[in-house]
PDB file of C-alpha atoms in Angstrom:
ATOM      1  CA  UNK A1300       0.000   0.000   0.000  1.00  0.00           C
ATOM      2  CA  UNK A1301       1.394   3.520  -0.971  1.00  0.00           C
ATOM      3  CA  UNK A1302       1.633   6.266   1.776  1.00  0.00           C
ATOM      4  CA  UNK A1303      -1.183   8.091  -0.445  1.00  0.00           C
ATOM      5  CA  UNK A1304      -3.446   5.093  -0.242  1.00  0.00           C
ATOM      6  CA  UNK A1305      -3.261   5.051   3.396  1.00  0.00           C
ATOM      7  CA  UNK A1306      -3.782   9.045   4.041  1.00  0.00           C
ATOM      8  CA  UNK A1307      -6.647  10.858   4.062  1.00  0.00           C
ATOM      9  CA  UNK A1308      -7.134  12.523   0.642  1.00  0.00           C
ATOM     10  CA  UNK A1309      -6.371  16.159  -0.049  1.00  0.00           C
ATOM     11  CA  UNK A1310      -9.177  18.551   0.086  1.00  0.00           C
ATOM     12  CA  UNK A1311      -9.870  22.468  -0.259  1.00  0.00           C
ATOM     13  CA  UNK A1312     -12.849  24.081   0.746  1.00  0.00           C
ATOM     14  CA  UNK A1313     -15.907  24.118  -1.199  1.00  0.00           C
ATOM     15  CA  UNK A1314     -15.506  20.394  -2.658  1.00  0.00           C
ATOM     16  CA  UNK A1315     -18.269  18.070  -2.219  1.00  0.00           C
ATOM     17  CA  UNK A1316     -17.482  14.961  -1.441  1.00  0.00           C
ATOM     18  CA  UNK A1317     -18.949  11.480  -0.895  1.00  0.00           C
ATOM     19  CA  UNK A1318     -17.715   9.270   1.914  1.00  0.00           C
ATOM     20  CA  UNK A1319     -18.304   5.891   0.580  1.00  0.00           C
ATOM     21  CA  UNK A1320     -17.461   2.719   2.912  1.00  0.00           C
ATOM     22  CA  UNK A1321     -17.074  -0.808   2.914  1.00  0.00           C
ATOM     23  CA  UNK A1322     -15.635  -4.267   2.884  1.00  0.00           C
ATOM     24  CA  UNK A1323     -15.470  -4.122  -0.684  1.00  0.00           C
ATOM     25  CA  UNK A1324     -14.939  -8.223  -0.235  1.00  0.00           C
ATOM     26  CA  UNK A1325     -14.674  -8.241  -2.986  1.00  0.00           C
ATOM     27  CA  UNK A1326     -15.443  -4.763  -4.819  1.00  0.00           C
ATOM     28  CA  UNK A1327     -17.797  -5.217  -7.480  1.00  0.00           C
ATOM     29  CA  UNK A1328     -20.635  -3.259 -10.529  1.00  0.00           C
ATOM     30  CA  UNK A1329     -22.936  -2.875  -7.803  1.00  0.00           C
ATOM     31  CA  UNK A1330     -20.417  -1.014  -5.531  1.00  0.00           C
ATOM     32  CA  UNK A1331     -19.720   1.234  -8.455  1.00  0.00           C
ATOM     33  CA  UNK A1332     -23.113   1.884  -9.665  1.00  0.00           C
ATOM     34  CA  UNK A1333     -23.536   3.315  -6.440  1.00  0.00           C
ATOM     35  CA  UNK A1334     -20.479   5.659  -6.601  1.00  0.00           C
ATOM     36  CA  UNK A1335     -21.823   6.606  -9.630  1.00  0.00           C
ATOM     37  CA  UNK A1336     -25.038   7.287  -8.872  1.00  0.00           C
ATOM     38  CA  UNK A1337     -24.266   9.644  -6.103  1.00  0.00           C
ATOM     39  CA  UNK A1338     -21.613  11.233  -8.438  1.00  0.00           C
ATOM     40  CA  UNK A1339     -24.496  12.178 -10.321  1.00  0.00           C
ATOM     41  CA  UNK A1340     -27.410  12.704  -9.045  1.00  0.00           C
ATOM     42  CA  UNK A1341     -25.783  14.803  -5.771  1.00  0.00           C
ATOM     43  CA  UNK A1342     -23.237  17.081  -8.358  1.00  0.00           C
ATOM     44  CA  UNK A1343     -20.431  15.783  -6.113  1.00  0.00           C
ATOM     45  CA  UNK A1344     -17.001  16.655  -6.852  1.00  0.00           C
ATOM     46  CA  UNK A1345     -14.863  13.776  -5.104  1.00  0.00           C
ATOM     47  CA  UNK A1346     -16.372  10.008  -3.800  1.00  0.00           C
ATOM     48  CA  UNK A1347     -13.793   8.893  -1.290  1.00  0.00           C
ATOM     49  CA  UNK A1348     -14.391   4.753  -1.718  1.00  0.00           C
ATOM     50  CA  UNK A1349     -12.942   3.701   1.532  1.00  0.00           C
ATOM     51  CA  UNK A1350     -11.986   0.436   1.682  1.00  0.00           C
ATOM     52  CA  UNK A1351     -12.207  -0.699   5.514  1.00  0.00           C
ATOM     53  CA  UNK A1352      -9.871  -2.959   7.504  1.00  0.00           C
ATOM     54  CA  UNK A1353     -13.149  -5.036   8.218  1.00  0.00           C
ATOM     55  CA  UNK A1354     -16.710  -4.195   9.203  1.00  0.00           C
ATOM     56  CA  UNK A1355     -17.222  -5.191  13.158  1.00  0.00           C
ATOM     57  CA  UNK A1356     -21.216  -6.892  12.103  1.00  0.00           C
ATOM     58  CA  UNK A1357     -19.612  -9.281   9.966  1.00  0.00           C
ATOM     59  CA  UNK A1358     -17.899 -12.498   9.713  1.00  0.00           C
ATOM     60  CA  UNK A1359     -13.726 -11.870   8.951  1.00  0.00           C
ATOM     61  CA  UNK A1360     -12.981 -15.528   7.939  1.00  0.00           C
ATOM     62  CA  UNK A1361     -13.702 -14.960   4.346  1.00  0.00           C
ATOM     63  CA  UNK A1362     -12.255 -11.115   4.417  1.00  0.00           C
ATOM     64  CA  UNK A1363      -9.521 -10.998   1.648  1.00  0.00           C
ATOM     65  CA  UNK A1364      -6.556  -9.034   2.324  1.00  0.00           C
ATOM     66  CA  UNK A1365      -6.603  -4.985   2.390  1.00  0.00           C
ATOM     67  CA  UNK A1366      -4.462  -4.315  -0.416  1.00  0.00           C
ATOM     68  CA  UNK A1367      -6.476  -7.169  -2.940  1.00  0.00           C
ATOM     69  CA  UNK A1368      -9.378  -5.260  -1.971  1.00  0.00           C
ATOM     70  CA  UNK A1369      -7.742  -1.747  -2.846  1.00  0.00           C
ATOM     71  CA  UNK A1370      -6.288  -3.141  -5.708  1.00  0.00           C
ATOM     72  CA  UNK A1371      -9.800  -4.543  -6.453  1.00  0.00           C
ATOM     73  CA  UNK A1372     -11.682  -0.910  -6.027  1.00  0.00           C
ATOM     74  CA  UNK A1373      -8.824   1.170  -8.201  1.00  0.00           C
ATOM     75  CA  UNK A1374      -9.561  -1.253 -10.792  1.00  0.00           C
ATOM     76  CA  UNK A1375     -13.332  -0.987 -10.865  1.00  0.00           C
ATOM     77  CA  UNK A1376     -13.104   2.938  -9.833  1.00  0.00           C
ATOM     78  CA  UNK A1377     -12.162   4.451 -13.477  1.00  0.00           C
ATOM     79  CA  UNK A1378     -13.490   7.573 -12.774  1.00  0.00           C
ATOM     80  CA  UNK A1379     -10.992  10.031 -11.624  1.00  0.00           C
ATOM     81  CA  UNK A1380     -13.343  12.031  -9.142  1.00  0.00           C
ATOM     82  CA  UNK A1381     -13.408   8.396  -7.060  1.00  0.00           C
ATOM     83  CA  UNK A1382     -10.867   8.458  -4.952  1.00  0.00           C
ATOM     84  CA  UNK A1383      -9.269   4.881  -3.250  1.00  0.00           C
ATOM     85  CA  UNK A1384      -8.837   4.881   0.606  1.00  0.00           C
ATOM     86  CA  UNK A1385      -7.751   3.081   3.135  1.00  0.00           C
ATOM     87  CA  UNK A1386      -7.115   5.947   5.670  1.00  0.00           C
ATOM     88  CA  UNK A1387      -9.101   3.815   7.581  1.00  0.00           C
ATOM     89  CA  UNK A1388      -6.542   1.328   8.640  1.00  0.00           C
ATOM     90  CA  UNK A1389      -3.867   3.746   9.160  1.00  0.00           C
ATOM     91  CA  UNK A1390      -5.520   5.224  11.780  1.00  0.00           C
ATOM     92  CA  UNK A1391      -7.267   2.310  13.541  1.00  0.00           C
ATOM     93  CA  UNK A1392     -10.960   3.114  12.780  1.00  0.00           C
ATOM     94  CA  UNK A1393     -13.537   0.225  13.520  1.00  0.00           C
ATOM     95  CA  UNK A1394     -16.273   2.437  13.682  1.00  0.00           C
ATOM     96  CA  UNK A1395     -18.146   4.428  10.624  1.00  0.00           C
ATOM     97  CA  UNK A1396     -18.942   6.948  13.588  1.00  0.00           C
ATOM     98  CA  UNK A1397     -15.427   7.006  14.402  1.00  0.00           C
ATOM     99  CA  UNK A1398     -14.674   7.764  10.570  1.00  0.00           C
ATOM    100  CA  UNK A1399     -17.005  10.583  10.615  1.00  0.00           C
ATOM    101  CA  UNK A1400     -15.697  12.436  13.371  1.00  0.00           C
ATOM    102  CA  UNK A1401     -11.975  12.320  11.939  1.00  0.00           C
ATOM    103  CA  UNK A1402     -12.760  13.609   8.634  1.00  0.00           C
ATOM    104  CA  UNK A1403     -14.920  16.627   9.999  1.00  0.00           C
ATOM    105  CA  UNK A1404     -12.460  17.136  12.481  1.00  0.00           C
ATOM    106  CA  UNK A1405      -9.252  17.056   9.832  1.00  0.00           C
ATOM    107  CA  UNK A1406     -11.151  18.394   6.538  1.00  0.00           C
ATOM    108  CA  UNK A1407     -12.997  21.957   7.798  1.00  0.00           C
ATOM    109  CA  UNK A1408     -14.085  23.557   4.385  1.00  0.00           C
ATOM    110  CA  UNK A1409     -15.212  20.681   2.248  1.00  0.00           C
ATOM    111  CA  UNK A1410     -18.816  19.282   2.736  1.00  0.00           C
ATOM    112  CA  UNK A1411     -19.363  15.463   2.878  1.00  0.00           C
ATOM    113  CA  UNK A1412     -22.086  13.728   2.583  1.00  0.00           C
ATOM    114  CA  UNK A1413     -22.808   9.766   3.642  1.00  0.00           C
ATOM    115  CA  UNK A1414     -23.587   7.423   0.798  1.00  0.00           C
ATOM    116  CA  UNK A1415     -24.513   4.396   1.284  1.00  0.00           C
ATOM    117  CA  UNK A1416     -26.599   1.204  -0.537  1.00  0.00           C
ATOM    118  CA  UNK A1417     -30.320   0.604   0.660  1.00  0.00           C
ATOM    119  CA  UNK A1418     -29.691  -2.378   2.301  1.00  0.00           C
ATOM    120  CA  UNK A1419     -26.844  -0.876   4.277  1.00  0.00           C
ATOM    121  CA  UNK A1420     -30.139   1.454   5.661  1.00  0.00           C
ATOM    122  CA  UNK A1421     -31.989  -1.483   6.608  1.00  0.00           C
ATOM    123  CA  UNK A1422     -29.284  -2.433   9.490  1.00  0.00           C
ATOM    124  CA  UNK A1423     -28.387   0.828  10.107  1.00  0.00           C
ATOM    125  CA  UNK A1424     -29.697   1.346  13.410  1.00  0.00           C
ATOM    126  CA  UNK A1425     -26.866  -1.802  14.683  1.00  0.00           C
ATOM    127  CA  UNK A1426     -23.748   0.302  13.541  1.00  0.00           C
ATOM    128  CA  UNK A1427     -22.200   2.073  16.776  1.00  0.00           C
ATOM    129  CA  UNK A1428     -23.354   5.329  17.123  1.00  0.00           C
ATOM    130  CA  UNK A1429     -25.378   5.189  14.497  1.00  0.00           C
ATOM    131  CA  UNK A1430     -27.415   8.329  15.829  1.00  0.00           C
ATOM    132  CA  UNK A1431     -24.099  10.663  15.454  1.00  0.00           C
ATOM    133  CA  UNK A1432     -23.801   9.862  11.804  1.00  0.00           C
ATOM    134  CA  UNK A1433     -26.890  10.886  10.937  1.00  0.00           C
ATOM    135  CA  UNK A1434     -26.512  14.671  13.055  1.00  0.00           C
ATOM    136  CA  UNK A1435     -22.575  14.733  11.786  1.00  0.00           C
ATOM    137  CA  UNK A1436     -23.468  14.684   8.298  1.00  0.00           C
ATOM    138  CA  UNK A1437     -26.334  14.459   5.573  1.00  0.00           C
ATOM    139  CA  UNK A1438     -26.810  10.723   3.915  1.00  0.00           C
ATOM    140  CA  UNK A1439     -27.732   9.573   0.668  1.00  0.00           C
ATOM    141  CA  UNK A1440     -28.937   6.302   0.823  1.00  0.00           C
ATOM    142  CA  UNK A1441     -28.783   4.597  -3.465  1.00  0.00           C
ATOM    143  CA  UNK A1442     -31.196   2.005  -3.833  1.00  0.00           C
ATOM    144  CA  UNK A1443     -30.377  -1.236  -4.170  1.00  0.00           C
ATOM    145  CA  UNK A1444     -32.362  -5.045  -5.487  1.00  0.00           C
ATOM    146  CA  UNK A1445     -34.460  -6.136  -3.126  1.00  0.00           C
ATOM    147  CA  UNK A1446     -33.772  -3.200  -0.652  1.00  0.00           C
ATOM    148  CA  UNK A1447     -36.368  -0.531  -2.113  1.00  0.00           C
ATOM    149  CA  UNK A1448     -38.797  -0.734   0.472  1.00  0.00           C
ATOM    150  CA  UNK A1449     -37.830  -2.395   3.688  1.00  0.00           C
ATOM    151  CA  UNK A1450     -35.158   0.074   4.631  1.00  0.00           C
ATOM    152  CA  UNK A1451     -37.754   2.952   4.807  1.00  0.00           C
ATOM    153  CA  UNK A1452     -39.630   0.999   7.280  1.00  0.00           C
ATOM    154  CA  UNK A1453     -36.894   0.069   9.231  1.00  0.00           C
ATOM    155  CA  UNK A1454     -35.889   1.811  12.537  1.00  0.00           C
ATOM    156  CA  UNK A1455     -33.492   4.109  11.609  1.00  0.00           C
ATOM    157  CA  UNK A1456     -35.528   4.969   8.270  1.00  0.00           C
ATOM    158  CA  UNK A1457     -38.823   5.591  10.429  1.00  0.00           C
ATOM    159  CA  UNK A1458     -36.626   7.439  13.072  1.00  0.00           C
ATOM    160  CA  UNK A1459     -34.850   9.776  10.390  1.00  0.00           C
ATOM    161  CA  UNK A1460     -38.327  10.055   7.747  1.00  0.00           C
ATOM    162  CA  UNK A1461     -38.872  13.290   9.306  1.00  0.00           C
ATOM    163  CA  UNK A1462     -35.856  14.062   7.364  1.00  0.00           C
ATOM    164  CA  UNK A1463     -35.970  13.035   4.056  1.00  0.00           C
ATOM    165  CA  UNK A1464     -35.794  15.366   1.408  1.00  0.00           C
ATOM    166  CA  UNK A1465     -37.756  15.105  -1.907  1.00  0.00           C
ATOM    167  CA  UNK A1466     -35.449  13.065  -4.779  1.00  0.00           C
ATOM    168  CA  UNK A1467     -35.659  15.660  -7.058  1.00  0.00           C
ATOM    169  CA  UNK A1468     -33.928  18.049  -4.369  1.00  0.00           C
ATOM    170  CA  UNK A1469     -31.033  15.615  -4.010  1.00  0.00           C
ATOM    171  CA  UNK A1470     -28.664  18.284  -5.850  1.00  0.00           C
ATOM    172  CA  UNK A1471     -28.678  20.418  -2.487  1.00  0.00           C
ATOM    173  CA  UNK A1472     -27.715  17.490   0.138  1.00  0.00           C
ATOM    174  CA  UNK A1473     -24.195  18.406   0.856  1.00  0.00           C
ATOM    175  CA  UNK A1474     -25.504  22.003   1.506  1.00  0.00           C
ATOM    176  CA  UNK A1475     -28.006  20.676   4.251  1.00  0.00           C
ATOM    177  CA  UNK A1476     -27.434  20.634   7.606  1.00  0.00           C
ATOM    178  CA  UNK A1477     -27.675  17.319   9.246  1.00  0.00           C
ATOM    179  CA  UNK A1478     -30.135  15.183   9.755  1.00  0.00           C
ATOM    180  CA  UNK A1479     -30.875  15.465   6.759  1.00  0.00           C
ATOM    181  CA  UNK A1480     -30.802  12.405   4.264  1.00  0.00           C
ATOM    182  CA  UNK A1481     -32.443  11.732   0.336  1.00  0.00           C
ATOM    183  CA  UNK A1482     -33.473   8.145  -1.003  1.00  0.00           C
ATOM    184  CA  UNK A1483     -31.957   7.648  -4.625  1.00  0.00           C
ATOM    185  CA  UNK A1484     -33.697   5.524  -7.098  1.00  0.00           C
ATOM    186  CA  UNK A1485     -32.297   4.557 -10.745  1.00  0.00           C
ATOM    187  CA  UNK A1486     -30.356   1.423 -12.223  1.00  0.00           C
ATOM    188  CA  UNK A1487     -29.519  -1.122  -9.334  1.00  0.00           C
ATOM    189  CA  UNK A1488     -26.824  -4.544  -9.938  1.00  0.00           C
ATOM    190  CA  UNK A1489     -27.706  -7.786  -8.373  1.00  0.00           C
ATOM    191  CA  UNK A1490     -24.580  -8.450  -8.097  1.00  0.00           C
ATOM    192  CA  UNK A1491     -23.204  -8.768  -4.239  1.00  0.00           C
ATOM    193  CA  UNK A1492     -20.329  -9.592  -2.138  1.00  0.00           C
ATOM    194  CA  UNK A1493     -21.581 -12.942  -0.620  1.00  0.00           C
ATOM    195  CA  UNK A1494     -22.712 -14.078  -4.072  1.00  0.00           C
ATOM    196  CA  UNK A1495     -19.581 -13.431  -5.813  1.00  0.00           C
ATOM    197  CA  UNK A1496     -17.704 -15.329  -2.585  1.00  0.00           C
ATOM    198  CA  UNK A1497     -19.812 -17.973  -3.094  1.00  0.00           C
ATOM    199  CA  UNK A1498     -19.783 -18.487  -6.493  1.00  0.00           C
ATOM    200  CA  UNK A1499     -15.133 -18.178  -6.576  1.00  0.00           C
ATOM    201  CA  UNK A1500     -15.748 -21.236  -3.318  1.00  0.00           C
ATOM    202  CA  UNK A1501     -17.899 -23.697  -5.215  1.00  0.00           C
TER     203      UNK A1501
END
């Protein structure tokens, strides 16, 4: 891993950026499609793809090693404005929350904004400090197969729907203050981690 990959990326003030995590286990269409789709639809300027060490709710036997997975994302992540991280690591984060509070402590100027798949929403209310996210920073939350409805009625969708903006407002997001979150519809992948694990073991 180069000292670049394991930094957090340069920013100046004004830039919108995405902060897009995961195990990326491995990295895949459907991962991008979601980069992409908050690329567009939220007139970002950066998406940081941050490739974690490993997500605390799930299993680690199968996780591949960090640098296959960054390897994995730069190859998948054409676009130039998506930007491969593992920060992460090199500063001992577990915890999305704990993510969160580096970046707006470190990065003053730039505004972020949470992006995330639909069926990330759905377990949302588990991840630590889940509550802190969602006042830190606005969310965009890209649908996903299968995940269209069920995240809106789960408890961190009904605890946050007072906060939903309209779709077709979704351009303004980074320049909300928090809570404040938008539900993006469009193209989704069925493609997914476990199946692609599943498939390279049989």
């Amino acid at each position: 891993m180069t000292k670049a990959e394991l930094s957090i990326p340069p920013v100046v003030p004004g830039l919108r950026i995405g902060l897009f995590g995961g195990s990326f286990n491995p990295a895949h269409e459907g991962h991008l499609l979601v980069a992409e789709t908050a690329l567009r639809r939220l007139e970002l300027d950066r998406i940081w793809w941050m490739v974690s060490p490993g997500n605390p709710l799930k299993d680690h036997r199968n996780l591949r090693p960090l640098l296959e997975r960054i390897e994995q994302s730069r190859a998948l992540a054409e676009d130039p404005r998506i930007v491969v991280t593992a920060f992460e690591a090199a500063h001992q984060i577990r915890y999305s929350a704990d993510t969160v509070r580096l970046v707006k402590r470190r990065c003053t100027g730039a505004r972020f904004v949470w992006v995330m798949g639909a069926d990330s929403l759905a377990g949302f209310h588990r991840w630590q400090d889940w509550r802190a996210i969602a006042s830190a920073m606005p969310i965009a939350v890209v649908d996903r197969p299968g995940s269209t409805l069920a995240p809106l009625s789960s408890r961190a969708g009904r605890a946050l729907a007072r906060y939903r903006l309209p779709e077709g407002e979704a351009q303004r997001l980074a320049f909300k203050p928090p809570p404040a979150w938008v539900f993006l519809h469009g193209p989704c992948s069925r493609l997914s981690s476990t199946l692609l694990r599943a498939s390279a073991s049989s």
